Amino acid sequence: MKFLTVLFLTALLGYAAPLYFPWWSFAVTSFVVAVAIHQKGGKAFLAGFLGLFLLWGVYALLLDNANDHILSVKVASLLPLGGSTAALIFMSAFIGGVVSGLAALTGGLARGLRAS
């Protein structure tokens, strides 16, 4: 239950924070959630990773479908993705997930340091 709570909070705050702060503020919110709700390192990373991976993946897919894949086709052709919009969406979600996961891992480990 704690894992799902952290996953949901990470996704919710990861969506809300960049509306008012710089785009990278989702990493700060992932760190704060991991400090506030203690989990071991692996679970903290996984919750942070999945929370933002799912958020960015779904959000990018919705935006891509809303504009008929115009921008994503052009960007995917510039990158070594073979023009695949699905690969572009996956890579975007993966990068956001890794950043969030590492921030959550840092928060989980920092909480462990505070306790000792």
Tab-separated table of C-alpha atoms in Angstrom, residues 66-114:
chain	number	residue	atom	x	y	z
A	66	ALA	CA	-3.740	15.541	-30.178
A	67	ASN	CA	-1.544	17.031	-32.923
A	68	ASP	CA	-1.628	14.029	-35.293
A	69	HIS	CA	2.043	13.117	-34.644
A	70	ILE	CA	3.334	16.159	-36.552
A	71	LEU	CA	6.093	17.218	-34.158
A	72	SER	CA	7.081	13.751	-32.958
A	73	VAL	CA	7.652	12.500	-36.520
A	74	LYS	CA	10.003	15.424	-37.187
A	75	VAL	CA	11.898	14.992	-33.911
A	76	ALA	CA	12.108	11.208	-34.312
A	77	SER	CA	13.590	11.657	-37.772
A	78	LEU	CA	16.332	13.894	-36.333
A	79	LEU	CA	17.281	11.333	-33.693
A	80	PRO	CA	18.567	7.833	-34.455
A	81	LEU	CA	15.128	6.299	-33.856
A	82	GLY	CA	14.238	5.489	-37.435
A	83	GLY	CA	11.360	7.977	-37.383
A	84	SER	CA	9.482	5.942	-34.764
A	85	THR	CA	7.208	8.109	-32.656
A	86	ALA	CA	6.638	5.219	-30.228
A	87	ALA	CA	10.389	4.992	-29.606
A	88	LEU	CA	10.519	8.751	-29.021
A	89	ILE	CA	7.700	8.583	-26.478
A	90	PHE	CA	9.329	5.605	-24.764
A	91	MET	CA	12.721	7.319	-24.577
A	92	SER	CA	11.173	10.499	-23.167
A	93	ALA	CA	9.297	8.531	-20.520
A	94	PHE	CA	12.382	6.449	-19.734
A	95	ILE	CA	14.620	9.487	-19.219
A	96	GLY	CA	12.050	11.131	-16.943
A	97	GLY	CA	11.642	7.869	-15.049
A	98	VAL	CA	15.376	7.445	-14.491
A	99	VAL	CA	15.772	11.013	-13.221
A	100	SER	CA	12.808	10.627	-10.884
A	101	GLY	CA	13.947	7.194	-9.735
A	102	LEU	CA	17.423	8.454	-8.895
A	103	ALA	CA	15.959	11.416	-7.010
A	104	ALA	CA	13.690	9.048	-5.054
A	105	LEU	CA	16.604	6.718	-4.347
A	106	THR	CA	18.615	9.659	-3.048
A	107	GLY	CA	15.694	10.701	-0.848
A	108	GLY	CA	15.281	7.188	0.527
A	109	LEU	CA	18.974	6.896	1.303
A	110	ALA	CA	19.103	10.424	2.779
A	111	ARG	CA	16.321	9.505	5.167
A	112	GLY	CA	18.392	6.528	6.275
A	113	LEU	CA	21.312	8.843	7.012
A	114	ARG	CA	19.107	11.151	9.057
